[in-house]
Short mmCIF file of C-alpha atoms in Angstrom, two decimals:
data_model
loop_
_atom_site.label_atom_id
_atom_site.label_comp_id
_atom_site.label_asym_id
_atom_site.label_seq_id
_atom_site.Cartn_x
_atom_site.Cartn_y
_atom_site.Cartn_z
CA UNK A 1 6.35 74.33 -21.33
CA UNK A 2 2.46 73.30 -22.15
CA UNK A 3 2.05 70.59 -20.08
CA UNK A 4 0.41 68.57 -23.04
CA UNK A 5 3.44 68.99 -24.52
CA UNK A 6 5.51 67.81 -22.08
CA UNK A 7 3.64 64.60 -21.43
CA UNK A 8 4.32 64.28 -24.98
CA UNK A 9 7.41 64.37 -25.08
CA UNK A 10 8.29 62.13 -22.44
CA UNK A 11 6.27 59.70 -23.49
CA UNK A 12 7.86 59.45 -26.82
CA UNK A 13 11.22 59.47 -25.18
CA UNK A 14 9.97 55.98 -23.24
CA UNK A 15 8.31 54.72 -26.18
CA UNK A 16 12.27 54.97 -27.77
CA UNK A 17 13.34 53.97 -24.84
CA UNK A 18 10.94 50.65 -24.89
CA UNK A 19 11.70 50.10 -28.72
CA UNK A 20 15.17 49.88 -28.05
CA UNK A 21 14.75 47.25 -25.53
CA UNK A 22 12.51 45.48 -27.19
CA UNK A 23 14.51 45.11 -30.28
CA UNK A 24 17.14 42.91 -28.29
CA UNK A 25 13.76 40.60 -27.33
CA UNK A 26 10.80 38.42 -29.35
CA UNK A 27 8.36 40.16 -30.62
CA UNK A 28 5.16 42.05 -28.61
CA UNK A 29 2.22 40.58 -28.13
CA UNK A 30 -0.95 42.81 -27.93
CA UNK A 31 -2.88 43.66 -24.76
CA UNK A 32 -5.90 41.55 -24.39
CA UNK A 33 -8.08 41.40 -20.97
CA UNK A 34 -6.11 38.03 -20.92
CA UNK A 35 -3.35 40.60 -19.12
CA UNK A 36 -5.73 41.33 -16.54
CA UNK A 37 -3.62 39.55 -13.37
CA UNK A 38 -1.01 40.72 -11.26
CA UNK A 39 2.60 41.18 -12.41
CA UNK A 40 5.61 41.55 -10.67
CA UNK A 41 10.03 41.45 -10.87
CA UNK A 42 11.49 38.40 -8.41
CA UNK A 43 14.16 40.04 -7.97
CA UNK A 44 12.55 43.22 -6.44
CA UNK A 45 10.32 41.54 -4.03
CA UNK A 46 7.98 44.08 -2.11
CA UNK A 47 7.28 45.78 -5.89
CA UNK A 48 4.46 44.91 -8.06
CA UNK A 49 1.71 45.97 -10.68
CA UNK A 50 -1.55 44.86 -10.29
CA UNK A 51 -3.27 45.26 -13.82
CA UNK A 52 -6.76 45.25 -15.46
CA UNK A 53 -7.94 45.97 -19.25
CA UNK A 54 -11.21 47.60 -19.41
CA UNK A 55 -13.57 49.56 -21.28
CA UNK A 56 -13.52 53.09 -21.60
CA UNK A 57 -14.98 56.27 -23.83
CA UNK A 58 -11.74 55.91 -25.06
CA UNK A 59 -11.89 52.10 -26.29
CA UNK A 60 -10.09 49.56 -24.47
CA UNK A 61 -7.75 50.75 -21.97
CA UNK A 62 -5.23 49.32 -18.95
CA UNK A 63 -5.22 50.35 -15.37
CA UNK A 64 -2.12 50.07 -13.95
CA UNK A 65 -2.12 49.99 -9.85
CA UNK A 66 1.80 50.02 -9.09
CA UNK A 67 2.73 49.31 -5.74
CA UNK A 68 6.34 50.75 -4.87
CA UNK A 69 8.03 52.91 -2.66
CA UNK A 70 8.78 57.27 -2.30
CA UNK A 71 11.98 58.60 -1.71
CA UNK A 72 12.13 58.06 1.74
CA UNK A 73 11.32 53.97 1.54
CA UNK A 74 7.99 54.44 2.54
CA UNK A 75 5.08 52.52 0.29
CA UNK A 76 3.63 54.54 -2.29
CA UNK A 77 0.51 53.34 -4.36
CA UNK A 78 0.53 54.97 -7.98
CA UNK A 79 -2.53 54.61 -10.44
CA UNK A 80 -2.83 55.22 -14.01
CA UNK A 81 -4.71 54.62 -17.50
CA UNK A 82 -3.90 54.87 -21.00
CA UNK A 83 -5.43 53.06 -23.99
CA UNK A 84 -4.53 50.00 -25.37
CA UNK A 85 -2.36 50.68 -29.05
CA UNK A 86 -2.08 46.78 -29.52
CA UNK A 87 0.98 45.86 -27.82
CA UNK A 88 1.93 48.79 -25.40
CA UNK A 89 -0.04 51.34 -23.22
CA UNK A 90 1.31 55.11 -22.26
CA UNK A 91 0.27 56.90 -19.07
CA UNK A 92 0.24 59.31 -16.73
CA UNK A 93 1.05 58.28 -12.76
CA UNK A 94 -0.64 59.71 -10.00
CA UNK A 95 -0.40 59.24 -5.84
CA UNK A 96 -2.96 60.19 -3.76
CA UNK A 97 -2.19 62.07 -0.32
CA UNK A 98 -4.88 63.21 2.56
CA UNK A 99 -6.56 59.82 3.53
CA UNK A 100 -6.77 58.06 6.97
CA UNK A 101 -7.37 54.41 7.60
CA UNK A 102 -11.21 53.25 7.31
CA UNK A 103 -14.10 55.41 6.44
CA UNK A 104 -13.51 58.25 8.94
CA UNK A 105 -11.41 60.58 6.43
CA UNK A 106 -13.16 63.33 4.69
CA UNK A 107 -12.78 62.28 0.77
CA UNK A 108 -12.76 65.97 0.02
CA UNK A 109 -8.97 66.22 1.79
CA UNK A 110 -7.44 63.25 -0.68
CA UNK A 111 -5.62 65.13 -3.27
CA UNK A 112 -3.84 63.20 -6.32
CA UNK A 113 -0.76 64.40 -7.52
CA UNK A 114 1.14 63.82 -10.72
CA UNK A 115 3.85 60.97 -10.11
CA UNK A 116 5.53 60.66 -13.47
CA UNK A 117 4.25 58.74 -17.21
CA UNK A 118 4.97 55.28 -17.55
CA UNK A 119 4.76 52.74 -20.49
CA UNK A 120 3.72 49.38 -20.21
CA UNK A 121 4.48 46.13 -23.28
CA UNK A 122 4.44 42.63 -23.32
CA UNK A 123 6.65 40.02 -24.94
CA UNK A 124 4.63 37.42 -24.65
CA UNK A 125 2.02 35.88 -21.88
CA UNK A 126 4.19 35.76 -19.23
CA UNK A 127 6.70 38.42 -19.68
CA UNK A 128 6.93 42.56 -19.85
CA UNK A 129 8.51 45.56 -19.78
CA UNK A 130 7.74 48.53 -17.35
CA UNK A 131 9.15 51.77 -18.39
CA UNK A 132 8.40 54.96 -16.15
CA UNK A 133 10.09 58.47 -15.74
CA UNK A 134 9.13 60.11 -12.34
CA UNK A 135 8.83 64.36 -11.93
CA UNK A 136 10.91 64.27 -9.44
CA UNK A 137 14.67 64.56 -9.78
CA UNK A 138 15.77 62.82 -6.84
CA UNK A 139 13.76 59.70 -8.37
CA UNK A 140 15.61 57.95 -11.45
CA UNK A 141 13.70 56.74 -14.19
CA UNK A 142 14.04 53.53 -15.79
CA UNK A 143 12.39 50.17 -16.64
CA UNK A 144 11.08 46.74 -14.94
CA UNK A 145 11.34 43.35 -16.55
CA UNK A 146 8.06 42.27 -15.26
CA UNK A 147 6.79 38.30 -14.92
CA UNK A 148 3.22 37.20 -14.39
CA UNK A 149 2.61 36.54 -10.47
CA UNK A 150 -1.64 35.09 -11.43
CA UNK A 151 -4.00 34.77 -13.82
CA UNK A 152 -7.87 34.72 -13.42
CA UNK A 153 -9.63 31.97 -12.88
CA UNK A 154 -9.96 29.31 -15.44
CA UNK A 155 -8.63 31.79 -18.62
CA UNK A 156 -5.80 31.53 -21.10
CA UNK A 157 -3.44 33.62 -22.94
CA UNK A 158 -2.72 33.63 -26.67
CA UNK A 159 -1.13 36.70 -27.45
CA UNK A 160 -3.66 37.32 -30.26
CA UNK A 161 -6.79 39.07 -30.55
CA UNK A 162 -9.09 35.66 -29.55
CA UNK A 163 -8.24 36.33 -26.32
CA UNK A 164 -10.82 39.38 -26.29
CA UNK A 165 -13.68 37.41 -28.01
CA UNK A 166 -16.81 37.64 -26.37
CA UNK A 167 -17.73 33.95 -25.00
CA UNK A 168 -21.57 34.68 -26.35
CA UNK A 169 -19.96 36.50 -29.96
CA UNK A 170 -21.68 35.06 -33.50
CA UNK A 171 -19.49 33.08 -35.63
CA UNK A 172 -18.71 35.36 -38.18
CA UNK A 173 -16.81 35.51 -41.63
CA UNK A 174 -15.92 37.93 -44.05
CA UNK A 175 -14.02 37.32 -47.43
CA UNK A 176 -12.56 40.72 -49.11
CA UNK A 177 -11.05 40.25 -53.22
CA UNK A 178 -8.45 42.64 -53.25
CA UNK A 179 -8.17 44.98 -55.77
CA UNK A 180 -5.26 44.58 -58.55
CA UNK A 181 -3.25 48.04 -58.71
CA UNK A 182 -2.30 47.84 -62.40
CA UNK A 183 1.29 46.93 -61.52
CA UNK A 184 0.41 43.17 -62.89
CA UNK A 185 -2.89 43.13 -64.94
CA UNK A 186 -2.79 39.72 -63.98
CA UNK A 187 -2.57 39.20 -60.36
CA UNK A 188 -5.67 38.61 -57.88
CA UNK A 189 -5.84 38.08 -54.69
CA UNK A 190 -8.41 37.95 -50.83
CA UNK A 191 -8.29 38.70 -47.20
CA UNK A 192 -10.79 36.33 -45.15
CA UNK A 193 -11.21 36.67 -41.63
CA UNK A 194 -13.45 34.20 -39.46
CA UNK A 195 -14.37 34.24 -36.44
CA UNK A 196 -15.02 30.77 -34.88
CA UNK A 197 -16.08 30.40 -30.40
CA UNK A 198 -12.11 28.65 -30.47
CA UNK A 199 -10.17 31.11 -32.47
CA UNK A 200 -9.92 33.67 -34.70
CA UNK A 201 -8.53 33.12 -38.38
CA UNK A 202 -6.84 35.88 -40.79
CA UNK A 203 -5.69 34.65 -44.35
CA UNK A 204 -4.19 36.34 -47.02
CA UNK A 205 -3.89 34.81 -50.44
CA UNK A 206 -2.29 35.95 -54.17
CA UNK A 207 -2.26 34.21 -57.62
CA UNK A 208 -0.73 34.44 -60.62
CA UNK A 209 2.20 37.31 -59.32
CA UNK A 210 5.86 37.19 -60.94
CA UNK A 211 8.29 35.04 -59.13
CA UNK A 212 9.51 37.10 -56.01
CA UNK A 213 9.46 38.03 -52.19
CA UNK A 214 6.25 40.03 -51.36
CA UNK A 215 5.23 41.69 -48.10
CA UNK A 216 2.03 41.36 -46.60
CA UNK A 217 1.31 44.74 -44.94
CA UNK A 218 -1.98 45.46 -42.87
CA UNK A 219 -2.91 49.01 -41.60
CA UNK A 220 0.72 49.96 -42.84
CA UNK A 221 2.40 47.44 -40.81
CA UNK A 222 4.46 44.68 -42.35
CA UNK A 223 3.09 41.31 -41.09
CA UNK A 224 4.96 38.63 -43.19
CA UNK A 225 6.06 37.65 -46.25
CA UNK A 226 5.95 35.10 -48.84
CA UNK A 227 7.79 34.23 -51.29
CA UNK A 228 6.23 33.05 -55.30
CA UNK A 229 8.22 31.19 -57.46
CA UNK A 230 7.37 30.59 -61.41
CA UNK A 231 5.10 28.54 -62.80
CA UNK A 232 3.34 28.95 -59.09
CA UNK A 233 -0.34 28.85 -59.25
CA UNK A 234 -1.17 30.53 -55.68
CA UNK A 235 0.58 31.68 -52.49
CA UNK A 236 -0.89 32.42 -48.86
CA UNK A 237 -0.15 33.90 -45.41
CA UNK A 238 -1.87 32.15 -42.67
CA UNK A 239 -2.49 34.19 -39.16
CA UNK A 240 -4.01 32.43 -36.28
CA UNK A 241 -5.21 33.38 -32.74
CA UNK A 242 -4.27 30.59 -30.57
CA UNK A 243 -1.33 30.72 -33.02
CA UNK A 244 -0.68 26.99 -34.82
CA UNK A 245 2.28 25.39 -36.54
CA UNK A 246 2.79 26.92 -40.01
CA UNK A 247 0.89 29.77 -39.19
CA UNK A 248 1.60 33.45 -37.65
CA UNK A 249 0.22 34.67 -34.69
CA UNK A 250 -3.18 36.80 -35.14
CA UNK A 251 -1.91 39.44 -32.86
CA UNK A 252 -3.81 42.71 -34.64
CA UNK A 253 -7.30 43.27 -35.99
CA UNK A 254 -7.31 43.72 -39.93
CA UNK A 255 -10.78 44.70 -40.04
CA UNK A 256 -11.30 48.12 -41.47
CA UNK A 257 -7.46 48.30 -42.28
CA UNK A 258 -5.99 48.98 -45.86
CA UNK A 259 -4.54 45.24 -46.74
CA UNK A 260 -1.46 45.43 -49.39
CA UNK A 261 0.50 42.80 -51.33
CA UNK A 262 3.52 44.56 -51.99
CA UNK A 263 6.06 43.76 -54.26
CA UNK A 264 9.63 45.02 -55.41
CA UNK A 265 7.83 47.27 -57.59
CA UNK A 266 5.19 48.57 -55.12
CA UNK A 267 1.78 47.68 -54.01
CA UNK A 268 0.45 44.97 -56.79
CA UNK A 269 -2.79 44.37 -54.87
CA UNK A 270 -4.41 46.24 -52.10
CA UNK A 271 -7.95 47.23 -50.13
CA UNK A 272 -9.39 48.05 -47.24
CA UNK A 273 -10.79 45.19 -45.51
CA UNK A 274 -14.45 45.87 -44.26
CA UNK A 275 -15.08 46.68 -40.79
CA UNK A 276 -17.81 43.96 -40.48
CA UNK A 277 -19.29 42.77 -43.95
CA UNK A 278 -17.97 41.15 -46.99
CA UNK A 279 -16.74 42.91 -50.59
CA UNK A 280 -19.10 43.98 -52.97
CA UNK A 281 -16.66 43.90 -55.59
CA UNK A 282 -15.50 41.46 -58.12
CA UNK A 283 -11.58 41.64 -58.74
CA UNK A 284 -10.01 41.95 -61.98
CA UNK A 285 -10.24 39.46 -64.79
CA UNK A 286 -7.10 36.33 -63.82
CA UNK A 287 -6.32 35.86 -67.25
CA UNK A 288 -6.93 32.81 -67.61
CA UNK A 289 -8.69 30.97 -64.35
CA UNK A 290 -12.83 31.10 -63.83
CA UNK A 291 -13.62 33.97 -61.86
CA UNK A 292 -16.00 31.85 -60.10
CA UNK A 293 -15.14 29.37 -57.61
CA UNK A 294 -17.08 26.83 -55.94
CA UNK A 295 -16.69 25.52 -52.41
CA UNK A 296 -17.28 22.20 -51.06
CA UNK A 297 -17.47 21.78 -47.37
CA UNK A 298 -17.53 18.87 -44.95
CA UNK A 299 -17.32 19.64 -41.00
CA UNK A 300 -18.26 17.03 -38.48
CA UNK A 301 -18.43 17.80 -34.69
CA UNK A 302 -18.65 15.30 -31.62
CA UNK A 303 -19.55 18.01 -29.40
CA UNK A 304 -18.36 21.59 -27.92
CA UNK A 305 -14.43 21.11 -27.75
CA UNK A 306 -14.59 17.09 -29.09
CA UNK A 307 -12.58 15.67 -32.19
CA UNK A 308 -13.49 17.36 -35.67
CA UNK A 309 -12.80 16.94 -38.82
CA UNK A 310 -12.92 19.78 -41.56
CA UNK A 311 -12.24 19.37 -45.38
CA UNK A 312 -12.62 22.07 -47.77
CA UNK A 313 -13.05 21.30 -51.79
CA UNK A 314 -11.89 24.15 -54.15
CA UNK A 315 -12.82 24.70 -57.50
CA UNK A 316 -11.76 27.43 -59.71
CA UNK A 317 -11.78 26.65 -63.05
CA UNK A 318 -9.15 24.13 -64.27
CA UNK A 319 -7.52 24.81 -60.64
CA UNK A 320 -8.45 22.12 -57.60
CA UNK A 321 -7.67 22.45 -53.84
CA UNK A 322 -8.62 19.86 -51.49
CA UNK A 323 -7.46 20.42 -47.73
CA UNK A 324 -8.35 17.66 -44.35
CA UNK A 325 -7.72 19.63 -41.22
CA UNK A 326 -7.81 17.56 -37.96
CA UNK A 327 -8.54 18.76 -34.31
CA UNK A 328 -8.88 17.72 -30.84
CA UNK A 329 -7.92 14.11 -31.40
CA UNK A 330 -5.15 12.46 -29.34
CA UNK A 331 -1.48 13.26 -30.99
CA UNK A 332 -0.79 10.71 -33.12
CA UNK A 333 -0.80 9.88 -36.98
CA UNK A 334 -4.40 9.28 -38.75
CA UNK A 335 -4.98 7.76 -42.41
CA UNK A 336 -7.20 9.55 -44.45
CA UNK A 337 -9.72 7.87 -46.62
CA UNK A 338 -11.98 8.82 -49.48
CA UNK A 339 -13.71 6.71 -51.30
CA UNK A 340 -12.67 3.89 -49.36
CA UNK A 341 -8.87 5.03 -50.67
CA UNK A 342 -5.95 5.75 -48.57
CA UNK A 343 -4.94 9.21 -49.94
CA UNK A 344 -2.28 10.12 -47.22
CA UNK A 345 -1.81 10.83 -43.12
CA UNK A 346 -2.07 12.93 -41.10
CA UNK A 347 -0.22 13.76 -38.40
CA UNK A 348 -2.04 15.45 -35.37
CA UNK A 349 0.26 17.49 -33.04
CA UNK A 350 -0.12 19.51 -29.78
CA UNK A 351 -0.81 23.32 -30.19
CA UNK A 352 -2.47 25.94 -27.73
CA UNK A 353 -5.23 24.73 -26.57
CA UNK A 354 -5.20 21.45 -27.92
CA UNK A 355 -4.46 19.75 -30.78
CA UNK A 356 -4.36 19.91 -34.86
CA UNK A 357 -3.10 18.23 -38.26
CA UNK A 358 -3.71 19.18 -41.70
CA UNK A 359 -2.99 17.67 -45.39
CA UNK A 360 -3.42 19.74 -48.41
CA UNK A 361 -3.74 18.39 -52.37
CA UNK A 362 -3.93 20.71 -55.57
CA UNK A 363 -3.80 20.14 -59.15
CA UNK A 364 -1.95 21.81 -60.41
CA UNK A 365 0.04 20.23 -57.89
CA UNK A 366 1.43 23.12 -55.29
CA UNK A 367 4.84 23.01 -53.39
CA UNK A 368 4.55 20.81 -49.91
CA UNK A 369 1.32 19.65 -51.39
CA UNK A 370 0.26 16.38 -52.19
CA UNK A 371 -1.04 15.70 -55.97
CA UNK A 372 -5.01 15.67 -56.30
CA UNK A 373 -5.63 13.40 -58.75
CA UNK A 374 -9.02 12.41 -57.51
CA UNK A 375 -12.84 13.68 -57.25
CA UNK A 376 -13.71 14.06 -53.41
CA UNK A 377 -16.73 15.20 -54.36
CA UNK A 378 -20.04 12.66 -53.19
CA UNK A 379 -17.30 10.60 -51.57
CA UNK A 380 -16.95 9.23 -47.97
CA UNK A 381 -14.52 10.75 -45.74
CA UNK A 382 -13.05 8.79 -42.81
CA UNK A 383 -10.25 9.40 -40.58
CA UNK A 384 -8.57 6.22 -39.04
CA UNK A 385 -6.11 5.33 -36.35
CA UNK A 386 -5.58 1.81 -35.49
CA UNK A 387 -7.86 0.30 -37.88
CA UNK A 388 -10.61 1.98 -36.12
CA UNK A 389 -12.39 4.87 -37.96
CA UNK A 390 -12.42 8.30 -35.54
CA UNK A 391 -14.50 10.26 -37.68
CA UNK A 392 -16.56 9.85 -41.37
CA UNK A 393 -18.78 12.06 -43.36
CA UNK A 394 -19.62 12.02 -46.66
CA UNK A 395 -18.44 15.44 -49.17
CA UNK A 396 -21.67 16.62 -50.60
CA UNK A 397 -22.13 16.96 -54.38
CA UNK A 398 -23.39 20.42 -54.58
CA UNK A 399 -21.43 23.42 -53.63
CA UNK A 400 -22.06 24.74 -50.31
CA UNK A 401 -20.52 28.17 -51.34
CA UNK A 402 -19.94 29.81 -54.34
CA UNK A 403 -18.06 32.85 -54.51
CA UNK A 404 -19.53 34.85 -57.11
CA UNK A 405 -17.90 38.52 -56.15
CA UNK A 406 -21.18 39.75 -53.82
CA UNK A 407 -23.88 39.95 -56.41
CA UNK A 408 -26.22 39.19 -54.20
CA UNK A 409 -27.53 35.77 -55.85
CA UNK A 410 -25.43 32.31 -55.48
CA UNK A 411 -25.02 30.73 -58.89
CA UNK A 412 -26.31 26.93 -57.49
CA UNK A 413 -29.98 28.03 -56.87
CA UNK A 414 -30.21 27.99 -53.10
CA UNK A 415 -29.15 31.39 -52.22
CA UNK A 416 -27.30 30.16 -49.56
CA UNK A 417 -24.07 31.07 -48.03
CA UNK A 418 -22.51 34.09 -49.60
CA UNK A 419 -19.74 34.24 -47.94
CA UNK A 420 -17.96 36.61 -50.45
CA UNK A 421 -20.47 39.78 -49.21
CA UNK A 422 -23.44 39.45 -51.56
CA UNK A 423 -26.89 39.24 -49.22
CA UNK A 424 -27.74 35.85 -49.89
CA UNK A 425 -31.37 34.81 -50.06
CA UNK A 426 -33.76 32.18 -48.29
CA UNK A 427 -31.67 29.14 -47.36
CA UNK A 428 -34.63 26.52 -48.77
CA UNK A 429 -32.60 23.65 -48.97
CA UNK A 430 -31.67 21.33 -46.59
CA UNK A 431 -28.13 22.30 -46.02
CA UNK A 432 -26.74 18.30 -45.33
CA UNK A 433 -23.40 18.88 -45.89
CA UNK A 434 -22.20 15.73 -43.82
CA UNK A 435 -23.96 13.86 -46.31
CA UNK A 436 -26.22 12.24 -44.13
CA UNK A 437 -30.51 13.48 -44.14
CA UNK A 438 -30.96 17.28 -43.31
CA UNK A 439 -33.68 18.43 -41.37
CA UNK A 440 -35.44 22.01 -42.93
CA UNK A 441 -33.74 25.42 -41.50
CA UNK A 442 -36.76 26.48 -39.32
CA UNK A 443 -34.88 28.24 -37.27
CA UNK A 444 -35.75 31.38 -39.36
CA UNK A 445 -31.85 33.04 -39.71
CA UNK A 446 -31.62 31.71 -43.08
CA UNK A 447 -27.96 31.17 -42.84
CA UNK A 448 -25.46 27.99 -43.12
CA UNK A 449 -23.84 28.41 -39.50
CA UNK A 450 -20.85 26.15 -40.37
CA UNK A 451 -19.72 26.33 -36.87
CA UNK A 452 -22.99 25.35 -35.08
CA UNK A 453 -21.47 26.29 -31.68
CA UNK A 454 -25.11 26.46 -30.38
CA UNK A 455 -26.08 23.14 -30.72
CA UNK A 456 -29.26 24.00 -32.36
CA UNK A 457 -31.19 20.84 -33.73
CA UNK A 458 -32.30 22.46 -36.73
CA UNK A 459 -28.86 23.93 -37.90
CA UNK A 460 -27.44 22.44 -40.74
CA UNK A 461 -25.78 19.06 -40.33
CA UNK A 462 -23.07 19.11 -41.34
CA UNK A 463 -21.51 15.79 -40.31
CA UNK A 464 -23.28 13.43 -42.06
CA UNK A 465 -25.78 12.35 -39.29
CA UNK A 466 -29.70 12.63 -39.53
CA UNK A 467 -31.10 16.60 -39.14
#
């Protein structure tokens, strides 16, 4: 038989093999570099897997180094690499024979001989499955519950795709209007992916769909579902990488993927997401909303990793969204103010890698959502526990973002933040969104880095303190 074949074949009869197991367990996790550690089973002691994720001409890939023993009970050292198809990796094993201790062997005597394939998956950070099927027929194939034995040096596992961010990576965003399939005339919908130094956000939303389940498939591959009852006004699917409550995991990369809404009828909205820039396209008329929405945005920092506060103002013709999202304060519950109001609490929990609480108004008022039957816009923001205020920062009065479907020109003036894929212009205001006095944007990118990760001076302040 061709040996390409062959490999083939066995392969697919571990992948079965794996899928079978797996089935009885939680779901995979994908390989990140966050997997790079050693692994082994405690209840075969003298057996391990020492593993590393690297980069290859073939994309990412895993090195396996599996430390066992032959026939006879003597140690054998097998090596292999296959890439990385997010949650599993297929190889082929090989041993090497022909060595001596030290230097003083010739290299040209090692030979390396074909072991076996083996197939390597995670459940989750801690946990995996290690499926092999030797050549040789006195050896019996099978599979390894594996546990993690380290991990390197001041890292941390998610599970999602953060974990292979670059620690010196751009904040980035792109925001993709689906495209309505003709199923309902109606419906519209967006994918919007940021990436942020702490995590990595995925988020698909629909509006005005008939009442029903719908699947939220990416690259083919159902990732959740929703369901949209009448007289709703919008639905979402959250993904996060460290994952949050009320929120999926962000355990695949939707960039360049086709992203479908899919219905009981069929695929009601659909596109592929860009690969790394924002859609050029507006969607289809809503039938009845503005098809351009303003953004209002309020973020204030006390440093890399300190206490922030986030609100986001929506405004989409007769439909308002307000949400408050809290992190990295101590767990507890927080009032929020506006306007010297109390509108509601918050209450801040413990998630991976720290902490977060979030309150959400609409109006139309939304399921699980409080009513919004005030103007944040202009108004003071502060977030108190104890009497004692945590964080302030006033809305601003002008949009910071309009989303007018990428045509290259934002509808307030300032040619700022396009988020939606148009190429914004010069950024000539000052950019204050904390309300407070905002230095000029002399640091020549023209952009409204939201995040300011970099602690530039001249960045845009955006909570509410002098620029």
């Amino acid at each position: 038989m061709n040996p390409t074949r062959r490999f083939t074949k066995r392969l697919l009869s571990l992948v079965t093999a794996a899928a079978l197991a797996a089935s009885t367990q939680a779901g995979a996790v994908t390989i990140t570099r966050a997997f790079s550690s050693s692994w082994y089973d405690p209840d075969h002691a003298g057996h391990g897997l020492s593993l590393e994720v690297i980069d290859s001409a073939a994309g990412k890939s895993l090195v396996a180094y599996w430390y066992t023993f032959d026939s006879t009970g003597k140690p054998l050292w097998l090596i292999g690499q296959g890439v990385v198809e997010g949650e599993s990796a297929s190889m082929v094993l090989y041993s090497a024979s022909g060595g001596s201790f030290t230097n003083g062997f010739d290299p040209s005597q090692v030979q390396l001989q074909e072991w076996g394939v083996a197939q390597l998956s995670f459940d989750d950070c801690t946990s995996g499955q290690w499926t092999f099927d030797p050549n040789d027929p006195a050896l019996q194939g099978g599979s390894i519950p594996l546990q993690r034995l380290t991990e390197t040096y001041q890292s941390s596992c998610s599970g999602g795709i953060s974990d292979d961010r670059s620690a010196t990576a751009a904040a980035g965003r792109i925001v993709e209007f689906l495209d309505n399939t003709g199923l309902q005339p109606l419906a519209s919908g967006k994918a919007d992916f940021e990436e942020r130094a702490d995590r990595t956000d995925f988020k698909v939303e629909a509006e005005d769909l008939a009442s029903g389940t719908y699947q939220v498939r990416v690259g083919g591959i159902v990732r959740g579902d929703f369901d949209f009852a009448a007289g709703q006004l919008q639905a979402e699917l959250e993904f996060r990488s460290p994952v949050e409550p009320g929120k999926l995991l962000l355990d695949f990369d939707p960039r360049g993927e086709l992203v479908e809404i899919v219905g009981s009828g069929g695929v009601v909205l659909q596109r592929v997401f860009a690969a790394g820039g924002g859609s050029t396209t507006p969607p289809p008329p809503d039938g009845g909303g503005s098809a351009v929405q303003e953004i209002y945005e309020l973020r204030v920092t006390t440093g890399h990793d300190g206490p922030e506060l986030d609100a986001e103002y929506r405004v989409r013709g007769t439909r308002l969204k307000l949400s408050v999202e809290l992190e990295d304060l101590a767990i507890g519950a927080y009032e929020v103010h506006v306007g010297g109001v109390l509108r509601g609490l918050v209450q801040v929990v413990t998630v991976p890698g720290g902490s977060e609480g979030e309150i959400e108004f609409s109006q139309p008022q939304d399921d699980d959502e409080m009513l919004l039957d005030f103007d944040p816009r202009g108004e003071l923001f502060e977030i108190i526990r104890d009497g004692a205020v945590v964080l302030s920062g006033v809305m601003p009065l002008d949009p910071t973002q309009i989303d007018d479907f990428g045509d290259g020109d934002d509808d307030d003036g300032d040619d700022d933040d396009d988020h939606g894929g148009g190429s914004g212009g010069d950024d000539d205001d000052d950019d204050d969104h904390g309300g407070g006095s905002g230095g000029d944007d002399d640091d020549g990118d023209d952009d409204d880095d939201d995040d300011d990760d970099d602690d530039d001076d001249d960045d845009d302040d955006h909570g509410g303190g002098g620029g």
